[in-house]
mmCIF file of C-alpha atoms in Angstrom:
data_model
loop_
_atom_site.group_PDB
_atom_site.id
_atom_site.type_symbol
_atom_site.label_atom_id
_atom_site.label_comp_id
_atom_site.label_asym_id
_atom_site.label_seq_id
_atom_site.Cartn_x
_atom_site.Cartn_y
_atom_site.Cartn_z
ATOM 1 C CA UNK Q 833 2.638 -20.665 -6.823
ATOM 2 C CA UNK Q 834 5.711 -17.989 -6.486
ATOM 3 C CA UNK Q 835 4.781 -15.441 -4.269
ATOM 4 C CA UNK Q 836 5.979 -12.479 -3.830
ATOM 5 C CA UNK Q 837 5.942 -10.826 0.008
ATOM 6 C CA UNK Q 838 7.276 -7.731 0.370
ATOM 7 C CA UNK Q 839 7.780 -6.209 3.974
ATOM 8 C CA UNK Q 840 8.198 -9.398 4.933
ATOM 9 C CA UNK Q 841 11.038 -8.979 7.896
ATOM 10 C CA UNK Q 842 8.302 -6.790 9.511
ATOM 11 C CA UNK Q 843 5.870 -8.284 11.939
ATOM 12 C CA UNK Q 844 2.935 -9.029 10.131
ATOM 13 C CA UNK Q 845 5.065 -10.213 6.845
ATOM 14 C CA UNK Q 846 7.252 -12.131 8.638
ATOM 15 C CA UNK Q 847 4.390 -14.078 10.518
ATOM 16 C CA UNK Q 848 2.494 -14.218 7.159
ATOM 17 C CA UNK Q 849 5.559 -16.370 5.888
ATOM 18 C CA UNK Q 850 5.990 -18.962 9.004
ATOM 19 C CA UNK Q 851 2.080 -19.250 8.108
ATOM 20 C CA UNK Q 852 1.878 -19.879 4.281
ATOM 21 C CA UNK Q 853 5.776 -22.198 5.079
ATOM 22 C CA UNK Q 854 3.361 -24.122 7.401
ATOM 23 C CA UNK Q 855 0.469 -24.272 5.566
ATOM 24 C CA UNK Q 856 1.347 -24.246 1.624
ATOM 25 C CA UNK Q 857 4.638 -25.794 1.353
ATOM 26 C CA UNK Q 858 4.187 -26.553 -2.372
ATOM 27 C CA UNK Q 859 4.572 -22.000 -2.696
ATOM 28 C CA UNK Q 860 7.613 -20.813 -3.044
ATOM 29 C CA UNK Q 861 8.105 -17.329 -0.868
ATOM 30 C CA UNK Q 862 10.985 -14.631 -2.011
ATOM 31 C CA UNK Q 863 11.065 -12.093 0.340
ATOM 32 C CA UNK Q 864 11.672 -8.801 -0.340
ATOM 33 C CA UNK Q 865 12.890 -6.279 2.869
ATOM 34 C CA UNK Q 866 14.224 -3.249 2.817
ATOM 35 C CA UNK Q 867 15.052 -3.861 6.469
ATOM 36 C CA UNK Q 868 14.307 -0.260 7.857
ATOM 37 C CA UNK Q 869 14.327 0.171 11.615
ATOM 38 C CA UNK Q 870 11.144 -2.456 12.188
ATOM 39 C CA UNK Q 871 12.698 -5.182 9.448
ATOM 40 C CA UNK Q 872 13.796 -8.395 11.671
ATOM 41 C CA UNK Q 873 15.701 -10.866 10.020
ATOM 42 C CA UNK Q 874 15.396 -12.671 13.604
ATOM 43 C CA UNK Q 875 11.606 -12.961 12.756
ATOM 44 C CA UNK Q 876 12.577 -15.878 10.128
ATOM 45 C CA UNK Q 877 14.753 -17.775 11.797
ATOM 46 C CA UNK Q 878 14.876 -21.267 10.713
ATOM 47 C CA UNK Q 879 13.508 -20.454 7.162
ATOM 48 C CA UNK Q 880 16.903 -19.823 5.558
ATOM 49 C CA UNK Q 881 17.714 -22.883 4.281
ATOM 50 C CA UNK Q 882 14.659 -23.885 3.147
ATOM 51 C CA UNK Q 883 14.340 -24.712 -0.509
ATOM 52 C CA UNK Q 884 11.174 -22.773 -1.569
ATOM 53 C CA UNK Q 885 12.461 -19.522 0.489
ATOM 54 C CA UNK Q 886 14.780 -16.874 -0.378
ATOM 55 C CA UNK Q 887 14.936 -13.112 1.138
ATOM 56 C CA UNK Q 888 16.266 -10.501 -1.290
ATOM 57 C CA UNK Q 889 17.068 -7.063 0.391
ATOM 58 C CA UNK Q 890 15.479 -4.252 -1.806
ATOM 59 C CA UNK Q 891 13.566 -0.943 -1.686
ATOM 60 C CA UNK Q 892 9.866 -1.356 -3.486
ATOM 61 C CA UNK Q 893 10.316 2.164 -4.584
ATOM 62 C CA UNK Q 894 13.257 1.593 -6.682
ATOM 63 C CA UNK Q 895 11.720 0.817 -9.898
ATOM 64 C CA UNK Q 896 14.766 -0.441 -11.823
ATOM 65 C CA UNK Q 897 15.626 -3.001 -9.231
ATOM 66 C CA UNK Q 898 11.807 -4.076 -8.610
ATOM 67 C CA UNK Q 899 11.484 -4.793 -12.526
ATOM 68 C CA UNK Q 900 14.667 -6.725 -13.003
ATOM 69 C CA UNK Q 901 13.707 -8.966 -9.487
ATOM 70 C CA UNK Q 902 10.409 -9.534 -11.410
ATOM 71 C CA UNK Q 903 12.026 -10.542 -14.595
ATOM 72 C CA UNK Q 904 14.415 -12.650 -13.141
ATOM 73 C CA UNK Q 905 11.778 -14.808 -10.651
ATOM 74 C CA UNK Q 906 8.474 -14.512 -12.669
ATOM 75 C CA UNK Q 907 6.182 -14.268 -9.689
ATOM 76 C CA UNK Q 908 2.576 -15.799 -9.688
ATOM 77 C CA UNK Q 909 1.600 -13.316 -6.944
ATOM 78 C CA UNK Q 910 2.401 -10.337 -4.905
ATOM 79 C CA UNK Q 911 1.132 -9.723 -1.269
ATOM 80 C CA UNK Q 912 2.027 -6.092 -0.181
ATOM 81 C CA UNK Q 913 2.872 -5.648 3.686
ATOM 82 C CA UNK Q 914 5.858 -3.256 2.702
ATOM 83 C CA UNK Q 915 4.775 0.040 4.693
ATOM 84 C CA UNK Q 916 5.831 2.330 6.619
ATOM 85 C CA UNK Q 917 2.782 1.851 9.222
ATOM 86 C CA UNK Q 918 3.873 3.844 12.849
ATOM 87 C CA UNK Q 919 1.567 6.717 13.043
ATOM 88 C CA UNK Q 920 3.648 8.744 15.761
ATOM 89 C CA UNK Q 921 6.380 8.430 13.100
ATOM 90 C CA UNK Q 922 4.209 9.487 10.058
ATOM 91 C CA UNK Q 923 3.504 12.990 12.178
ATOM 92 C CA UNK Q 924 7.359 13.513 12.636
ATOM 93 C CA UNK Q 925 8.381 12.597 9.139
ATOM 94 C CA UNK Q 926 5.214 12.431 7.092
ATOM 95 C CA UNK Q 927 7.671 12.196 3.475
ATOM 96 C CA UNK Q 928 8.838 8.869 3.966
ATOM 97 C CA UNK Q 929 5.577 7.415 3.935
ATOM 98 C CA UNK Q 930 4.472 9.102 0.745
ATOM 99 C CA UNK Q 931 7.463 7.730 -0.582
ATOM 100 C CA UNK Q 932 7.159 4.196 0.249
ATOM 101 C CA UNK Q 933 3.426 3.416 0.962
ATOM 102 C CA UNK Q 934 1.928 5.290 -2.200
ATOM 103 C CA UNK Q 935 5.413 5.209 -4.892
ATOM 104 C CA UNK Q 936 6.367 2.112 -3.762
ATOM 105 C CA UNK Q 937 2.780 0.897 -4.390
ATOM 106 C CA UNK Q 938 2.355 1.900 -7.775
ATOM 107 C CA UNK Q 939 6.162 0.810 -8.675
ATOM 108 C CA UNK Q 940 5.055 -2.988 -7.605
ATOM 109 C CA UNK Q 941 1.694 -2.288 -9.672
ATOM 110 C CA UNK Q 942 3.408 -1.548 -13.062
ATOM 111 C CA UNK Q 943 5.952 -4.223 -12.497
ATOM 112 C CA UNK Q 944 2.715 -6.879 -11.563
ATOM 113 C CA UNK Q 945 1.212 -5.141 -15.206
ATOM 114 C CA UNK Q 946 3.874 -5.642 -17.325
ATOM 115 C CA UNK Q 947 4.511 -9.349 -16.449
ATOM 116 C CA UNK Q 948 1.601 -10.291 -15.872
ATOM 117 C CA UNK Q 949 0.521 -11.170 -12.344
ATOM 118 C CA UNK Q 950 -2.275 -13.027 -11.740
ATOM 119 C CA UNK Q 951 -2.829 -11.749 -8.098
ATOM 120 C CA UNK Q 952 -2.006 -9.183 -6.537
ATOM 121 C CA UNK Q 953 -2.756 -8.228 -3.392
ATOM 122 C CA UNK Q 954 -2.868 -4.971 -1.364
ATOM 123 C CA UNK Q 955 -2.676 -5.079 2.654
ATOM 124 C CA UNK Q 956 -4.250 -1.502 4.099
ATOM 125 C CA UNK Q 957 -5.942 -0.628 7.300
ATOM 126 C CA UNK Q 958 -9.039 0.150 8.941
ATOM 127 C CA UNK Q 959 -7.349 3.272 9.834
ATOM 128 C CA UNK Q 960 -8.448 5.293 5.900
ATOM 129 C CA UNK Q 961 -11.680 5.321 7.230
ATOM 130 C CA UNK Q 962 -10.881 7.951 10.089
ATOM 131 C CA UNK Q 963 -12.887 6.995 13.399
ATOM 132 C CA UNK Q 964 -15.944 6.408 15.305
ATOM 133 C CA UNK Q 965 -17.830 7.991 18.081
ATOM 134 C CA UNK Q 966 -17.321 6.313 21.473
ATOM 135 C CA UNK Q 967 -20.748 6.718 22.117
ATOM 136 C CA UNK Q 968 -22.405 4.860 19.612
ATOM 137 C CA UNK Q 969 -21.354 1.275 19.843
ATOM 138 C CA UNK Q 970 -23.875 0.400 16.863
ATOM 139 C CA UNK Q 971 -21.137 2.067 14.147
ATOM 140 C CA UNK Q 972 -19.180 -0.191 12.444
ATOM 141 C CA UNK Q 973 -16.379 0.192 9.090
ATOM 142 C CA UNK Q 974 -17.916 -1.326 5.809
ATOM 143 C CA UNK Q 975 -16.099 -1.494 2.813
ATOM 144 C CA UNK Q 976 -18.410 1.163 1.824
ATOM 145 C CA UNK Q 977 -17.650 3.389 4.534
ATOM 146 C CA UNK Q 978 -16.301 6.766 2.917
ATOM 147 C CA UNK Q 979 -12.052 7.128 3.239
ATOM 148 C CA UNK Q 980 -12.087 9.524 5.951
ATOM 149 C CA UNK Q 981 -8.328 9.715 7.017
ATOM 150 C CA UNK Q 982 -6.716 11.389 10.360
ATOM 151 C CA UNK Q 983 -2.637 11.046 10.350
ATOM 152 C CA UNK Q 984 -0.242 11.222 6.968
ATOM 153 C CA UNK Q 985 0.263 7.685 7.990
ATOM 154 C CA UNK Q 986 -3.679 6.249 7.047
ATOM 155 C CA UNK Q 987 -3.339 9.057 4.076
ATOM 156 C CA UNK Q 988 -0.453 7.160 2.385
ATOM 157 C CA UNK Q 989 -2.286 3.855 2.822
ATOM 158 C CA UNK Q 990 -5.964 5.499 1.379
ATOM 159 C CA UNK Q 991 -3.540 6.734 -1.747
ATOM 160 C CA UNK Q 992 -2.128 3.056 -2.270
ATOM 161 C CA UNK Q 993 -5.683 1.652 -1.880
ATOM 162 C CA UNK Q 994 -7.312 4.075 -4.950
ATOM 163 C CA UNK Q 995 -3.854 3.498 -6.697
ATOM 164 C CA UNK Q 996 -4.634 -0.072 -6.262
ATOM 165 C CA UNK Q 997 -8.376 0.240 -7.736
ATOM 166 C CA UNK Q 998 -7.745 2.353 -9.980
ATOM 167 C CA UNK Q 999 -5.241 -0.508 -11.927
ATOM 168 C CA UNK Q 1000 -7.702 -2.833 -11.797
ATOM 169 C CA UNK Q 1001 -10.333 -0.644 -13.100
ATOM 170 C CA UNK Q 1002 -8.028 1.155 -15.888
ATOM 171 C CA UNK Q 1003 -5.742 -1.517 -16.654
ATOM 172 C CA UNK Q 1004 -8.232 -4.745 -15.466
ATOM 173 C CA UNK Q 1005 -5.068 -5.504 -12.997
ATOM 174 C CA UNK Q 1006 -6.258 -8.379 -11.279
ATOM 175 C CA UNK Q 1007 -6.047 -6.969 -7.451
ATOM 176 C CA UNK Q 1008 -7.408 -7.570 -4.093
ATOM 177 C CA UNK Q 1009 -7.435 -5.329 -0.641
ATOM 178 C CA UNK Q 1010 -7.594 -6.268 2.966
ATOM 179 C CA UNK Q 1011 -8.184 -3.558 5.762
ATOM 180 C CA UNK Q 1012 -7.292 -5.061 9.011
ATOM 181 C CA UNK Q 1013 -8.128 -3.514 12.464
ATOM 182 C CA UNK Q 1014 -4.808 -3.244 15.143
ATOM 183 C CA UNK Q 1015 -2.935 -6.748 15.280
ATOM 184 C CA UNK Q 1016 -1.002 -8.148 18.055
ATOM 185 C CA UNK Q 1017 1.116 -11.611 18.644
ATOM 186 C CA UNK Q 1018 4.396 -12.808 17.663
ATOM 187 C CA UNK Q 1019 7.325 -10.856 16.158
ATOM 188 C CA UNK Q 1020 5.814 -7.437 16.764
ATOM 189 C CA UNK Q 1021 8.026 -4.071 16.895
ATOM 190 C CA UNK Q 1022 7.901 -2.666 20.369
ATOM 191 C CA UNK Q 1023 6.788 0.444 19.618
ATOM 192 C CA UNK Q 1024 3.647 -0.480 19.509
ATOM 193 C CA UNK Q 1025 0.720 -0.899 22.338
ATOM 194 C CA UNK Q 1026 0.727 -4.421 22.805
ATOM 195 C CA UNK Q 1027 4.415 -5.107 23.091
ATOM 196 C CA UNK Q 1028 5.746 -1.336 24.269
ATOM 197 C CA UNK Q 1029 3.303 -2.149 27.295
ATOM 198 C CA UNK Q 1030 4.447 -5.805 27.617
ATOM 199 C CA UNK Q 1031 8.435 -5.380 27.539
ATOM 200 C CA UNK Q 1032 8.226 -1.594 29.938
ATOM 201 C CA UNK Q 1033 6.080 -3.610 32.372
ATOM 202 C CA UNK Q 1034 8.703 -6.877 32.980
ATOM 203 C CA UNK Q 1035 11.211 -4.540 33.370
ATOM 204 C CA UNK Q 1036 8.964 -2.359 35.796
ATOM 205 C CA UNK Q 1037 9.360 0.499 33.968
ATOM 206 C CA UNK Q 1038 6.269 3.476 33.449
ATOM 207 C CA UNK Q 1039 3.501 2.517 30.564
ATOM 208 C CA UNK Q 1040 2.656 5.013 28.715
ATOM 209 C CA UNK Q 1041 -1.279 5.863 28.111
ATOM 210 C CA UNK Q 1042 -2.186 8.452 25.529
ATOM 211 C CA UNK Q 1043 -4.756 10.934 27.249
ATOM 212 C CA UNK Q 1044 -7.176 9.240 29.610
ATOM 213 C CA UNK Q 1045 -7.101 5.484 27.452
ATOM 214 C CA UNK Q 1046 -10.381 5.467 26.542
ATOM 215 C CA UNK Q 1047 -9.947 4.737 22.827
ATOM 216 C CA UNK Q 1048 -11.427 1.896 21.653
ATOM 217 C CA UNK Q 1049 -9.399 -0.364 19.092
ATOM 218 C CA UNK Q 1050 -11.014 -3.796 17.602
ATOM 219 C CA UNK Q 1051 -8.120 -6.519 18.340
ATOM 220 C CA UNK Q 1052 -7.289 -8.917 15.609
ATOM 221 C CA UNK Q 1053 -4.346 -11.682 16.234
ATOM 222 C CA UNK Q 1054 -1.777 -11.977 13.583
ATOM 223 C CA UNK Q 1055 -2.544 -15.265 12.654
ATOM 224 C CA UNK Q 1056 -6.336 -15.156 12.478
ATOM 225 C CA UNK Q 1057 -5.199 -12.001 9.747
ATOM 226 C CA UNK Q 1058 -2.598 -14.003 7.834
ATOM 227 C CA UNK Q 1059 -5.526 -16.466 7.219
ATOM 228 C CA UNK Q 1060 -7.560 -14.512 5.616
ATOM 229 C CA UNK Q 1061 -5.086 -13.183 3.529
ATOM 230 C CA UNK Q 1062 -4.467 -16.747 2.461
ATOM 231 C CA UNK Q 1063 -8.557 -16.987 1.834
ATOM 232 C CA UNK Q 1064 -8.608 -13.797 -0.073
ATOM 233 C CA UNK Q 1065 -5.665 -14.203 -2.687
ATOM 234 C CA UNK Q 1066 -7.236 -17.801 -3.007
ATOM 235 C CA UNK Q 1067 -10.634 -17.433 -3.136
ATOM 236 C CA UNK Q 1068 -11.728 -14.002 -3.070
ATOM 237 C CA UNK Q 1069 -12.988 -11.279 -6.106
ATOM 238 C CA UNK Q 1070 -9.965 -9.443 -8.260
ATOM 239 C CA UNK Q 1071 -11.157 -5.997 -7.822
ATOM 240 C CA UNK Q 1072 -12.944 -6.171 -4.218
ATOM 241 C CA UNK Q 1073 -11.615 -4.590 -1.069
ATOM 242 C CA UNK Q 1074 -12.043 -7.065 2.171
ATOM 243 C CA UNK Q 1075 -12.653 -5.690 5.898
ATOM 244 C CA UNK Q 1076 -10.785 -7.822 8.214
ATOM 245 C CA UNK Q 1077 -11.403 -7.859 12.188
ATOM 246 C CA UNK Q 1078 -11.240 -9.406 15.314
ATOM 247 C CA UNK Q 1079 -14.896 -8.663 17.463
ATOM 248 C CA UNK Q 1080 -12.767 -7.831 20.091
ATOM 249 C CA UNK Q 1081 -13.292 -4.167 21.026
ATOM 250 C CA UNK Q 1082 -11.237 -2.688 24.475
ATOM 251 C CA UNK Q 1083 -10.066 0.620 25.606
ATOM 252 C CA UNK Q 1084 -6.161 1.210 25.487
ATOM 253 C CA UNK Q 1085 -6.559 0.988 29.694
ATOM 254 C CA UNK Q 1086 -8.739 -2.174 29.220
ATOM 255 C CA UNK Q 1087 -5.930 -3.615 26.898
ATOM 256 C CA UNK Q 1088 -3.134 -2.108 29.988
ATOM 257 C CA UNK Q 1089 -4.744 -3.420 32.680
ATOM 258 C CA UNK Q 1090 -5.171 -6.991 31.124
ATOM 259 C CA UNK Q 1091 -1.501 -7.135 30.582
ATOM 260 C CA UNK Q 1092 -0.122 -6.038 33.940
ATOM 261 C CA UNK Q 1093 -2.825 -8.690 35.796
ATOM 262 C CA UNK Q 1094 -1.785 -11.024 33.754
ATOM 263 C CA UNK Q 1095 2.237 -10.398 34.655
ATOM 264 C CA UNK Q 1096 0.891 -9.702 38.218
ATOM 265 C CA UNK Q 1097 2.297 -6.173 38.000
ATOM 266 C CA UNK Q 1098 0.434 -3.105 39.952
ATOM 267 C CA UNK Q 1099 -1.641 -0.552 37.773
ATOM 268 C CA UNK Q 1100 0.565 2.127 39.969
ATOM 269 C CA UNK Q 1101 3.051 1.588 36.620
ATOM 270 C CA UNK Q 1102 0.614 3.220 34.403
ATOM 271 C CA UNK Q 1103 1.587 7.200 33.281
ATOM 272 C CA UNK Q 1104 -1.141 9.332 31.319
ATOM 273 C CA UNK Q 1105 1.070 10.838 28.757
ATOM 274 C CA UNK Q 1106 -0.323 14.109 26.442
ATOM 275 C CA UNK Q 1107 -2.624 12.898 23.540
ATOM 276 C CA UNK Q 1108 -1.277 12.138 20.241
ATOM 277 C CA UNK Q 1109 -2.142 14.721 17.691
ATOM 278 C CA UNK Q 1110 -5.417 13.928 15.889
ATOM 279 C CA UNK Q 1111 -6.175 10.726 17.839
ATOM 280 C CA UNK Q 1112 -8.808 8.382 16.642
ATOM 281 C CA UNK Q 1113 -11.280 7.463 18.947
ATOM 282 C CA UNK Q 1114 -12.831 4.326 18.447
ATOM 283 C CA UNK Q 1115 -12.175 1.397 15.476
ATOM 284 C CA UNK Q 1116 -15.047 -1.578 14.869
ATOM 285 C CA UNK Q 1117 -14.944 -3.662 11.864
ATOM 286 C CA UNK Q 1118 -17.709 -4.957 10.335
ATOM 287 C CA UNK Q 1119 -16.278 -8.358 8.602
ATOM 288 C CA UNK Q 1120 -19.260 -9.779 7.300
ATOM 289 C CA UNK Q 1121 -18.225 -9.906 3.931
ATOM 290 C CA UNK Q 1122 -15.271 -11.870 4.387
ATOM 291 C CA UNK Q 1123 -17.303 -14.247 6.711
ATOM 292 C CA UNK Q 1124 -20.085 -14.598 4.603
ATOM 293 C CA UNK Q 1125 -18.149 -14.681 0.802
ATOM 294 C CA UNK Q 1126 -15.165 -16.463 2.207
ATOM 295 C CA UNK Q 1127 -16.238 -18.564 5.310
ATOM 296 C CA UNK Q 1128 -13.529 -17.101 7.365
ATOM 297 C CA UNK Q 1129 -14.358 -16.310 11.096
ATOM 298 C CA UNK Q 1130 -11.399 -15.412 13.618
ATOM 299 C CA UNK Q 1131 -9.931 -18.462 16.202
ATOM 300 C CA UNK Q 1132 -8.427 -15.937 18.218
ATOM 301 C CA UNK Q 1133 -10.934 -14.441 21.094
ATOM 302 C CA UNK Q 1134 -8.836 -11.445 22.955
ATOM 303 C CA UNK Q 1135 -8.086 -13.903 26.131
ATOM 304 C CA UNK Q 1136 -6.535 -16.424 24.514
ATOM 305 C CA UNK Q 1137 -4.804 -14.470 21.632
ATOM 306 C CA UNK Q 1138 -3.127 -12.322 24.567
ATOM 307 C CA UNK Q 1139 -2.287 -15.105 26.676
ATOM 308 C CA UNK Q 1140 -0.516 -16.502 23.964
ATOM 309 C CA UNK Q 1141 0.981 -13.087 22.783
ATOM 310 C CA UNK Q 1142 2.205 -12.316 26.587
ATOM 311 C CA UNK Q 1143 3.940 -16.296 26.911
ATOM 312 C CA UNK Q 1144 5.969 -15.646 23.555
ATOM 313 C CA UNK Q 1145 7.259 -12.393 24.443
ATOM 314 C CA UNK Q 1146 7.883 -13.910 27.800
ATOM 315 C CA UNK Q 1147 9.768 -16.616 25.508
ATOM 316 C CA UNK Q 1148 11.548 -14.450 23.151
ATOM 317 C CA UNK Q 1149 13.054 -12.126 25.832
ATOM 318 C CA UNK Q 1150 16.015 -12.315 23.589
ATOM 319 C CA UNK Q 1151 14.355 -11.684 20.499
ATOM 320 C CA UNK Q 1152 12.935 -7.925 21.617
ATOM 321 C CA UNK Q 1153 16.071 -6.770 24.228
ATOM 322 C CA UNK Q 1154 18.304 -6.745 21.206
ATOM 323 C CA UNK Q 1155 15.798 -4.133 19.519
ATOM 324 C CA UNK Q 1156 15.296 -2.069 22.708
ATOM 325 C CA UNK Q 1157 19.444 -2.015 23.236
ATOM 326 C CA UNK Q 1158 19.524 -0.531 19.686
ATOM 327 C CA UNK Q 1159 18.463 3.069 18.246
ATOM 328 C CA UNK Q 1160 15.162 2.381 19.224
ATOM 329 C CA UNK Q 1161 15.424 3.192 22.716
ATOM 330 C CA UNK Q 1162 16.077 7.184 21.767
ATOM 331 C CA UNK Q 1163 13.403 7.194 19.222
ATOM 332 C CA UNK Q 1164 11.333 5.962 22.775
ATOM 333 C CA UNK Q 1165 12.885 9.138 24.252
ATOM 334 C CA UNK Q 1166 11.956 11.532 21.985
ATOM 335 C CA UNK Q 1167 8.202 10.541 21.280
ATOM 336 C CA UNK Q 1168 6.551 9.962 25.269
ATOM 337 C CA UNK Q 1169 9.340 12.332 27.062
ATOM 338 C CA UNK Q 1170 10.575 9.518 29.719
#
């Protein structure tokens, strides 16, 4: 197969690629990046000269270069991790992800129409179904949960995802969607929990904890996701939307406190910042579909998948100080006030 991955510089593209080089090396992989602020080239080191992998730097929005890079390499599939996916960001400049995750979608739709793709597959979140109660630990996200969405950010994604299945349906597209709850490991921008907490804390710096912590996220490791990806384009129904989780619920402190024990840092490093605007309270995914249809089940428990997350970062020092020397460090600035 040629496959297309778009996004994939980003964290969970980029790990989706060492995955399918490791585990399908009969695909081919051109990877298309825009290589925005999160885009890592660093991510893919050691895939450059690889014969079946090429990166091509592009914008999916830009519909006369997107058609002429379909002409030319006559893909087989399309996996879309090309987002704009930072919710803090989405509130600040809510535009730029109806421009990419909803015009961008449908540009790589009509191209994947018009030459005739035989898979193509959307990556969404958990996060267009809104949130749960903390109080009723019984709830869980379906895939026939109603879209129920809090921040521009999980709007843009719910517009992709009818986009999406509404080609299939109108134009018999042949399409797929995965919503994934929050992913950690390898390669991830440090703006978010996992590895802003990770990266403050060796350099003994204040965490910062939206409100009093208690929201609940359901933890899925990157490479538990990018396998069932795999399973899905493979295996799984062209017009079907796939939940995708991790059974590992924990409070943001839970998630804190696990990370400074396990650097033997003190808890005193912890700083309740002001809420984010229109925080969700509590994601659970339900993947019984995908277990059941596809015989997928997560490796990954939380322990081990954040053992393993903590020792590469510990690693990679290298990999995340040159992001944190460059404009992200204002960005940091502006968003927690420290």
């Amino acid at each position: 197969m040629k496959i297309l991955v778009t996004g994939g510089a980003g964290f969970i593209g980029s790990n989706f690629i060492h995955y399918m080089m490791k585990n399908h090396p009969e695909d081919s992989i051109v990877n298309l990046d825009l290589l925005t602020y999160a885009g890592n080239l660093e991510s893919l080191k050691g895939l450059e000269d690889r014969r079946n992998y090429r990166f091509v730097q592009g914008d999916i929005a830009d519909r006369p270069f997107v058609m002429k890079l379909f002409e030319q390499e006559k893909f087989d599939w399309v996996v879309n991790f090309a987002a704009e996916s930072h919710v803090d960001r989405s509130i600040v400049d809510p535009g730029v992800f109806v421009r990419t995750n909803i015009m961008g979608t449908q540009v790589l739709l009509d191209a994947s129409r018009e030459f005739g793709i035989k898979r193509c597959h959307q990556v969404s979140t958990d996060e267009v179904y809104g949130d749960l109660p903390l109080d009723r630990r019984d709830l869980f996200f379906t895939e026939q949960t109603p879209l129920h969405t809090s921040s521009p950010y999980s709007a843009s994604k719910a517009g992709a995802d009818l986009l999406v299945l509404a080609y299939h349906r109108t134009f018999g597209l042949p399409v797929t969607i995965s919503r994934c709850s929050n992913n950690y490991g390898a390669y991830q921008f440090p703006e978010k929990m996992i590895p802003l907490m990770l990266t403050r804390a060796l350099k003994d710096e204040p965490l910062p904890v939206y409100g009093t912590g208690e929201n609940v996220r359901d933890w899925l490791h990157v490479e538990d996701h990018c396998a069932a990806i795999d399973r899905i384009m493979r295996d799984g129904r062209a017009g079907e939307v796939y939940n995708i989780g991790g059974h590992n619920e924990k409070t943001n402190l839970e998630v804190v406190r696990t990370i400074l024990k396990a650097l033997g840092k003190p808890e005193s490093l912890i700083r309740f910042v002001e809420d984010r605007k229109g925080h969700d309270l509590r994601y659970a995914i339900d993947p019984a579909k995908l277990e059941t249809e596809l015989s997928w089940k997560p490796r990954y428990t939380f322990e081990t998948g954040i053992r393993q997350t903590i020792d590469w970062y510990l690693g990679h020092q290298e990999w995340w100080q040159h992001i944190l020397d460059g404009e992200y460090s204002e960005y940091f600035r502006k968003m927690y006030k420290m």
